[in-house]
PDB file of C-alpha atoms in Angstrom:
ATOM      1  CA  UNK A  13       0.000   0.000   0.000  1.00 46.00           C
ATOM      2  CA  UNK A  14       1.323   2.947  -0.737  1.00 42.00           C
ATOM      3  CA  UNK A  15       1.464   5.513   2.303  1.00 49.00           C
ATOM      4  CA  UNK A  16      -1.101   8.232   2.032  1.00 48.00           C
ATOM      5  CA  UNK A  17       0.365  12.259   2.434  1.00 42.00           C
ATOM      6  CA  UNK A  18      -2.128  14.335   3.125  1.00 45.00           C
ATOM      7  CA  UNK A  19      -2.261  18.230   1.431  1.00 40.00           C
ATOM      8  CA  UNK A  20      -1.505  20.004   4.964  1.00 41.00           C
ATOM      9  CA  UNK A  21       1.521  17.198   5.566  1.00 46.00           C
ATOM     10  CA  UNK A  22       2.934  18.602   2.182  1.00 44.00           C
ATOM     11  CA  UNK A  23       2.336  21.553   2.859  1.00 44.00           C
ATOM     12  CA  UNK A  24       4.714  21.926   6.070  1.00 46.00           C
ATOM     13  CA  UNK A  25       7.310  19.395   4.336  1.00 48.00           C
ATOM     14  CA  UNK A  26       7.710  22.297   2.071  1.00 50.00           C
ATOM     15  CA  UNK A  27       7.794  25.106   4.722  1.00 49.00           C
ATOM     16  CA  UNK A  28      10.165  23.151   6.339  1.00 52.00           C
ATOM     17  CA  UNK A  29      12.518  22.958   3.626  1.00 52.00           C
ATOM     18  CA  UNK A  30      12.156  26.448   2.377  1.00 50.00           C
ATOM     19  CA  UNK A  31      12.982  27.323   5.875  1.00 46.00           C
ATOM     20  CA  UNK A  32      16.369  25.364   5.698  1.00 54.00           C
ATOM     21  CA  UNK A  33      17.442  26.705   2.626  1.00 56.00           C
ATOM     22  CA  UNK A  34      16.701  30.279   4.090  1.00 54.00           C
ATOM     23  CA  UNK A  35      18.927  29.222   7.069  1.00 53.00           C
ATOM     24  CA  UNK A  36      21.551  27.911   5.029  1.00 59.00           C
ATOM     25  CA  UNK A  37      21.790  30.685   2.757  1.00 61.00           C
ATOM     26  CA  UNK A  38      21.792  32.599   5.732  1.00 58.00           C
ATOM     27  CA  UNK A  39      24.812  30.785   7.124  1.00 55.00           C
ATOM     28  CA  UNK A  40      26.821  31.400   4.051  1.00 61.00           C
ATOM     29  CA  UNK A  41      25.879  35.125   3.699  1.00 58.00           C
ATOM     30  CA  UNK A  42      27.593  35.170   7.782  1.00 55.00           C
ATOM     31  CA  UNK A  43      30.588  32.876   6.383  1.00 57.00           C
ATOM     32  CA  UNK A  44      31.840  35.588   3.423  1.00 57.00           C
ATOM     33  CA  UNK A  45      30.754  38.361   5.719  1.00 57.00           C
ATOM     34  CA  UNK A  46      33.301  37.341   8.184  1.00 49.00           C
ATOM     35  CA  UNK A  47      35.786  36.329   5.328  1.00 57.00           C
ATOM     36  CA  UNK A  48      35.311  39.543   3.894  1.00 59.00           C
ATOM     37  CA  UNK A  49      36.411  41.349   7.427  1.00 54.00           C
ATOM     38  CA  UNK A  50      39.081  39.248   8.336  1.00 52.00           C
ATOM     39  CA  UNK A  51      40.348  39.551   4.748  1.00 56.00           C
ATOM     40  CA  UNK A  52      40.282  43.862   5.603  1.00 54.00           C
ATOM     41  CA  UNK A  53      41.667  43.091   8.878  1.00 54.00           C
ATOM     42  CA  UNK A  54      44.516  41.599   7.853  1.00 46.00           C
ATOM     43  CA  UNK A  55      45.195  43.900   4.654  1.00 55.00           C
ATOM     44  CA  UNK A  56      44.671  47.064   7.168  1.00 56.00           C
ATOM     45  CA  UNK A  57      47.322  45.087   9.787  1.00 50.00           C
ATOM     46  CA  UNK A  58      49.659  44.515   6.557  1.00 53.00           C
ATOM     47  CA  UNK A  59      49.828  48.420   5.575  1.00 52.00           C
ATOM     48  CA  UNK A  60      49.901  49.619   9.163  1.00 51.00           C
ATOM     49  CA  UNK A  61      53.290  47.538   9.057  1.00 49.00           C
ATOM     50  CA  UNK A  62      54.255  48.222   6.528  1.00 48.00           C
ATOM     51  CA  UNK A  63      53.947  52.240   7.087  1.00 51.00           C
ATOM     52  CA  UNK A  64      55.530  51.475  10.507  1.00 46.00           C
ATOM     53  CA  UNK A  65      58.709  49.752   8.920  1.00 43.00           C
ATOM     54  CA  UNK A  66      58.861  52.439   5.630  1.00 48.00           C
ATOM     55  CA  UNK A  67      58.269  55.199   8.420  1.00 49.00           C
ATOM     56  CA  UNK A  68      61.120  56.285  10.538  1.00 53.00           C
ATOM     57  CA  UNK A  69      60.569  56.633  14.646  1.00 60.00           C
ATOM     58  CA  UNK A  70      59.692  59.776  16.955  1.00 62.00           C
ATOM     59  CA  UNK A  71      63.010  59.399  18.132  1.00 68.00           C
ATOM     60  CA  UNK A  72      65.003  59.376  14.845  1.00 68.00           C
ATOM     61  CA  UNK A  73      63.097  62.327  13.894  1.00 70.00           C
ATOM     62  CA  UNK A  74      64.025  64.098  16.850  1.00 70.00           C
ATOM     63  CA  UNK A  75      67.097  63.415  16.848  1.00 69.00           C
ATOM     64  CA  UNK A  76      67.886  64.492  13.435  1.00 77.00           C
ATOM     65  CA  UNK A  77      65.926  67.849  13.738  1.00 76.00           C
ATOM     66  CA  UNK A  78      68.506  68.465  16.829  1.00 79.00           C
ATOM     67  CA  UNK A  79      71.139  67.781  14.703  1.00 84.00           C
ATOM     68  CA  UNK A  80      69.944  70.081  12.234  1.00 87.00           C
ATOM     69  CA  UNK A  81      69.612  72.837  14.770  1.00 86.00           C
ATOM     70  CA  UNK A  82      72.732  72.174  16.625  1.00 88.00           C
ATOM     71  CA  UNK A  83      74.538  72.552  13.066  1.00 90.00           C
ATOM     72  CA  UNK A  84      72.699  76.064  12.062  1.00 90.00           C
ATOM     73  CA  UNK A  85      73.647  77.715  15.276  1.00 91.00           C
ATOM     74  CA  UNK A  86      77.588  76.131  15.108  1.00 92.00           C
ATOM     75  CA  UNK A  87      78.055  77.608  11.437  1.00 93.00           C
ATOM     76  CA  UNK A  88      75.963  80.557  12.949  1.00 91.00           C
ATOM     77  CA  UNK A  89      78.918  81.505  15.337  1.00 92.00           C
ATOM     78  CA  UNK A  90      81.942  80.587  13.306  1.00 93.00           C
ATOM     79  CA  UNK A  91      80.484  82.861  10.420  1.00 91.00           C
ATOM     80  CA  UNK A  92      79.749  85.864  12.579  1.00 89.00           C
ATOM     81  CA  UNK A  93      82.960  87.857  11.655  1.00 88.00           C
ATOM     82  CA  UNK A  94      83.634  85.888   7.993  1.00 91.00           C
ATOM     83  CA  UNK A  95      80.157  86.682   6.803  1.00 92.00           C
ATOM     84  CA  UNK A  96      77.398  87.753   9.275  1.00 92.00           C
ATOM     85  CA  UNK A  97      74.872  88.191   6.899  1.00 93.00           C
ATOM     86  CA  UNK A  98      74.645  84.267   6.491  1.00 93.00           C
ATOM     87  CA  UNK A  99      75.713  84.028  10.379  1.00 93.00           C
ATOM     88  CA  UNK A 100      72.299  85.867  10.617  1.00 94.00           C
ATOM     89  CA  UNK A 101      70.068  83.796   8.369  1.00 94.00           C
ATOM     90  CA  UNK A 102      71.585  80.825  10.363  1.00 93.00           C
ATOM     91  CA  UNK A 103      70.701  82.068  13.954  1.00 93.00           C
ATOM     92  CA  UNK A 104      66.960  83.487  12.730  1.00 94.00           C
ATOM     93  CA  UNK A 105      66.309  79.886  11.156  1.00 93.00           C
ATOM     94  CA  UNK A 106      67.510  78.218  14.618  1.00 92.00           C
ATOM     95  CA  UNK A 107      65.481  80.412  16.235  1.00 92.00           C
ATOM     96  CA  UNK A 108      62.620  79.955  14.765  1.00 91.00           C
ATOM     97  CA  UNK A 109      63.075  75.510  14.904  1.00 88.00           C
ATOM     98  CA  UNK A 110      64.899  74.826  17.759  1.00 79.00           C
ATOM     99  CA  UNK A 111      63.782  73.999  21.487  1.00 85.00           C
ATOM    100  CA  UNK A 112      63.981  77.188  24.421  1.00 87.00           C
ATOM    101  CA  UNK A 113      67.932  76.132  24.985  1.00 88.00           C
ATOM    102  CA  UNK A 114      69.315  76.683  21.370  1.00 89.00           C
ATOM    103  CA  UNK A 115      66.641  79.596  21.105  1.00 91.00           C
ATOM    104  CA  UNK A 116      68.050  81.471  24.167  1.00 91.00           C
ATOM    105  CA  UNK A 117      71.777  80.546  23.153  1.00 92.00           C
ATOM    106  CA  UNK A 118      70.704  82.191  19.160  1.00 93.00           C
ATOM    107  CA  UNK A 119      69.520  84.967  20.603  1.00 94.00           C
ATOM    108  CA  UNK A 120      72.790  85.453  22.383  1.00 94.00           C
ATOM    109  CA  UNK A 121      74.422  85.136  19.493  1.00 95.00           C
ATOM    110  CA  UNK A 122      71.958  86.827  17.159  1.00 95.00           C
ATOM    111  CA  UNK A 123      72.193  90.108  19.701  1.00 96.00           C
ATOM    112  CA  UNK A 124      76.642  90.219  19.351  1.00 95.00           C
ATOM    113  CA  UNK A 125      76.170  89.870  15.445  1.00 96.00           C
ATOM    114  CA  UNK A 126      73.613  93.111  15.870  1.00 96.00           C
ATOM    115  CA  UNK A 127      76.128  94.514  18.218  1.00 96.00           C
ATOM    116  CA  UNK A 128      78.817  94.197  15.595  1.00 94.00           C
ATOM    117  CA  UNK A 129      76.945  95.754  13.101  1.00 94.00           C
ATOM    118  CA  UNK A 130      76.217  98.874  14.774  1.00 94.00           C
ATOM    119  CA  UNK A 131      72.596  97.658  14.976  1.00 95.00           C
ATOM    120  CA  UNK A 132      71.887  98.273  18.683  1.00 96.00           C
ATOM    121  CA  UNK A 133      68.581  98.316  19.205  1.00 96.00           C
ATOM    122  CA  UNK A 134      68.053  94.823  17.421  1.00 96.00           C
ATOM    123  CA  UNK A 135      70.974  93.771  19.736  1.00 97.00           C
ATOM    124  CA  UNK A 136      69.018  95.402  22.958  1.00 97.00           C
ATOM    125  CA  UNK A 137      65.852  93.042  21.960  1.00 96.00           C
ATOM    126  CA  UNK A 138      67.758  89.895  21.508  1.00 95.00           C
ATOM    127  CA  UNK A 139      69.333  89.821  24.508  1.00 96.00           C
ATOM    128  CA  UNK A 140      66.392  90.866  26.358  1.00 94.00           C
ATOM    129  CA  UNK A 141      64.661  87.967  24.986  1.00 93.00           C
ATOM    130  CA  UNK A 142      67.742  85.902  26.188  1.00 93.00           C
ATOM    131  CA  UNK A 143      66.940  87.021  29.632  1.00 92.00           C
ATOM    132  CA  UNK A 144      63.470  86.459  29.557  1.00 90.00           C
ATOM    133  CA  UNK A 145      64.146  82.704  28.400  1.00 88.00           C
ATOM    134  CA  UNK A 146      66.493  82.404  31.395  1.00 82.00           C
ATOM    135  CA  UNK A 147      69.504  82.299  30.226  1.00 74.00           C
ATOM    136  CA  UNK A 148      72.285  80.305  32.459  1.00 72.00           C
ATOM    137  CA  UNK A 149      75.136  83.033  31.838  1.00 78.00           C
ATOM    138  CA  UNK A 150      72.943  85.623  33.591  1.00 83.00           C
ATOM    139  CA  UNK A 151      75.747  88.408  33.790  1.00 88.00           C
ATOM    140  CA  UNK A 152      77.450  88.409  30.245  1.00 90.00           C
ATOM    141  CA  UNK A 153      73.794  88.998  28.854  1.00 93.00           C
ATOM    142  CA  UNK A 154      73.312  91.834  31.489  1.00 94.00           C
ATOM    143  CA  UNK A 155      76.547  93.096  30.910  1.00 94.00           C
ATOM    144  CA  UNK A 156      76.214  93.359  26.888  1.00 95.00           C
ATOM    145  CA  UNK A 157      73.031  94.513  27.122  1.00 96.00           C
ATOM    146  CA  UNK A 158      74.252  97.541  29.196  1.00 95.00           C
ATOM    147  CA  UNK A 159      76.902  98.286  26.924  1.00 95.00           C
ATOM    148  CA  UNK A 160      74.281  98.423  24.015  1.00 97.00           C
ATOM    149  CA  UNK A 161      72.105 100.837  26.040  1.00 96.00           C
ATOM    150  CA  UNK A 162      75.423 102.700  26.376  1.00 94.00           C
ATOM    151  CA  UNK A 163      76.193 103.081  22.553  1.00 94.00           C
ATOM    152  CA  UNK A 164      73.103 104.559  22.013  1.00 95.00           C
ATOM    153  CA  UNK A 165      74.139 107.339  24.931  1.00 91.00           C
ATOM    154  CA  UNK A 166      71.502 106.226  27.487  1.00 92.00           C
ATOM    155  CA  UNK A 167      73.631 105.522  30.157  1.00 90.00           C
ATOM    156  CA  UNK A 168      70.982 105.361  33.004  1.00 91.00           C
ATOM    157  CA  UNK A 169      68.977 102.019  31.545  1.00 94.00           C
ATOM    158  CA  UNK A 170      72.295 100.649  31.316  1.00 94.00           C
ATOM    159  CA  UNK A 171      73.134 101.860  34.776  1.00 93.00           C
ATOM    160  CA  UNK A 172      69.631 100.118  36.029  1.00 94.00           C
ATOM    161  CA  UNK A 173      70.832  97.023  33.782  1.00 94.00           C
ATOM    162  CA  UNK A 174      73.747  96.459  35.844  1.00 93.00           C
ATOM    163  CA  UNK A 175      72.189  96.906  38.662  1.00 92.00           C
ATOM    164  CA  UNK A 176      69.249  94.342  37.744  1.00 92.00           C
ATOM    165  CA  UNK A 177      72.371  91.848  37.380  1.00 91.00           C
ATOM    166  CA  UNK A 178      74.171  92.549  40.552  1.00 90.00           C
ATOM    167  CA  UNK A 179      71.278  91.819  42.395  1.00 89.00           C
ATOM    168  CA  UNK A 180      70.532  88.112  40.075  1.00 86.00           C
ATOM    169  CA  UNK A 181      73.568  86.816  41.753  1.00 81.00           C
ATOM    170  CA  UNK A 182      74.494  85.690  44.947  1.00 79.00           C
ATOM    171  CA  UNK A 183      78.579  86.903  44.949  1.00 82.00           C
ATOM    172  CA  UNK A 184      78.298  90.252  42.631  1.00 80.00           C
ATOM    173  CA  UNK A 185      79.935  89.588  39.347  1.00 85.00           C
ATOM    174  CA  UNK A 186      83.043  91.717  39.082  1.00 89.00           C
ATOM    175  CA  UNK A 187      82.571  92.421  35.491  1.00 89.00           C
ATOM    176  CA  UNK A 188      79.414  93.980  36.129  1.00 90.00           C
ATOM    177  CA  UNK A 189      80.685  96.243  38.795  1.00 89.00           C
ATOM    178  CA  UNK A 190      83.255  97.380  36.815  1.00 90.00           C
ATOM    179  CA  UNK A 191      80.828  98.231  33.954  1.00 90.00           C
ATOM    180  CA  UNK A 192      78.222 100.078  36.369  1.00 90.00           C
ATOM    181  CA  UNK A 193      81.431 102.178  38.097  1.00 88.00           C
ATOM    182  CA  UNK A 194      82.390 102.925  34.444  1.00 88.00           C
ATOM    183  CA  UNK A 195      78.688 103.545  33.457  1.00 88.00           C
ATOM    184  CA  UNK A 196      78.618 105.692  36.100  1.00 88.00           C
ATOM    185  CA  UNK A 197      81.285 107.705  35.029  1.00 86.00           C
ATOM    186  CA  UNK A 198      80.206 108.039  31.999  1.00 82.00           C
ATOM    187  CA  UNK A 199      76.926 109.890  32.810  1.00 81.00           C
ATOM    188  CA  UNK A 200      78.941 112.246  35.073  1.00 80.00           C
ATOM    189  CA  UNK A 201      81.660 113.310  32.349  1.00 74.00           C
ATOM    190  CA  UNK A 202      78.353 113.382  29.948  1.00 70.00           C
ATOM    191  CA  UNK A 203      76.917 115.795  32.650  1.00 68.00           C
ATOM    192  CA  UNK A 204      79.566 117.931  33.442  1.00 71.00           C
ATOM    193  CA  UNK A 205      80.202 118.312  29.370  1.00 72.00           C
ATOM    194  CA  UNK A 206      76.444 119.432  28.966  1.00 66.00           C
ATOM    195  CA  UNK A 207      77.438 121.915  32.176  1.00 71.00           C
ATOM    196  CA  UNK A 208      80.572 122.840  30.486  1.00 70.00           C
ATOM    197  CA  UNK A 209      78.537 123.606  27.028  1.00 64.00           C
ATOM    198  CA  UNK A 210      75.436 125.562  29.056  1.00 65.00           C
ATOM    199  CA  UNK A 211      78.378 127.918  30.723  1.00 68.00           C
ATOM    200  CA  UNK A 212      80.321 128.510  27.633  1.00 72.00           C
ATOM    201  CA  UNK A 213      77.280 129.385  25.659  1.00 66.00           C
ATOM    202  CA  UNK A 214      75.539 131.841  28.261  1.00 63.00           C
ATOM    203  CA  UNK A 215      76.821 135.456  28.574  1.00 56.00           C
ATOM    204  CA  UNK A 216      74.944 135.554  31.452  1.00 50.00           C
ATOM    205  CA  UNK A 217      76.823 132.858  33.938  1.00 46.00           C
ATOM    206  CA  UNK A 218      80.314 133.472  32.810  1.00 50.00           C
ATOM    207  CA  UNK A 219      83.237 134.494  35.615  1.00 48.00           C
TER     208      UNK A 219
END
């Protein structure tokens, strides 16, 4: 006898089996899906290695950028008698890329190439920008910035300069007290000369 299948029997042998192949299909969809991002994974891990190996370290890059600004401001001194206008473009450019210790040493450096040049109020600015960056030779920059202030005959700020760098240090630096005592002198032989000129000029105070 052959076994009798009803309609609804057929019926859910079909939904069943529809349903499988849904499930299935399913499956597989989940199977290249996860290929797919494994596959991106791995290509993403490749080209971050890549780019790591091809790509030099934080530390190799610092390194060589101190290297580069340790040899601008060593050709920037030898050059400062030779040729300062180079000595110049030097000390700007390692100003401008190096750290707070090669800036405040450029500046030093920058300020005596100014000096040289008869360009004293550049020099004055320079080396008070030294001082503000806290430079470790506290009285030469005190000192040459007083005899700036002196060149352009204003012998009282470079009377308070010295003074400013007397007080900085613990033992007075002789240097400086030589330059204020000389400072000092200067203003008086500047005054008495301006007395000297008032007298001879006025026929009102002569003897």
């Amino acid at each position: 006898m052959y076994p009798c299948v009803t309609v609804y029997e057929m019926h859910k042998e079909n939904e069943s089996g529809a349903f499988e192949e849904t499930i299935s299909s399913q499956k597989n969809a989940e199977h290249k899906t996860v290929e797919q991002m494994t596959t991106k994974q791995l290509t993403t891990k490749q080209m971050a290695t890549e780019q790591t190996i091809n790509t030099p370290s934080n530390n190799s890059r610092n390194l060589s950028q101190i290297n580069r600004v340790n040899a601008l401001y060593t050709r920037g001194c030898l050059l400062t008698k030779v040729c300062p206008l180079q000595s110049l473009r030097d000390l700007s450019m390692c100003i401008c890329v190096g750290n707070k210790k090669y800036q405040t040493m450029a500046f030093v450096q920058r300020g005596l190439v100014f000096y040289q040049s008869r360009k004293y109020t550049m020099a004055i600015h320079d080396f008070q920008s030294a001082l503000k960056n806290g430079y470790f030779q506290l009285p030469d920059v005190y000192r040459l910035l007083g005899l700036a202030y002196i060149q352009l005959n204003l012998s009282t700020r470079a009377i308070q300069t010295y003074t400013e760098g007397i007080k900085c240090q613990t033992i007075p630096d002789v240097k400086l007290l030589l330059c204020r005592a000389e400072a000092y002198y200067y203003s008086n032989e500047k005054l008495l000369c301006m007395i000297n000129h008032v007298l001879s000029k006025s026929n009102y105070l002569r003897l």
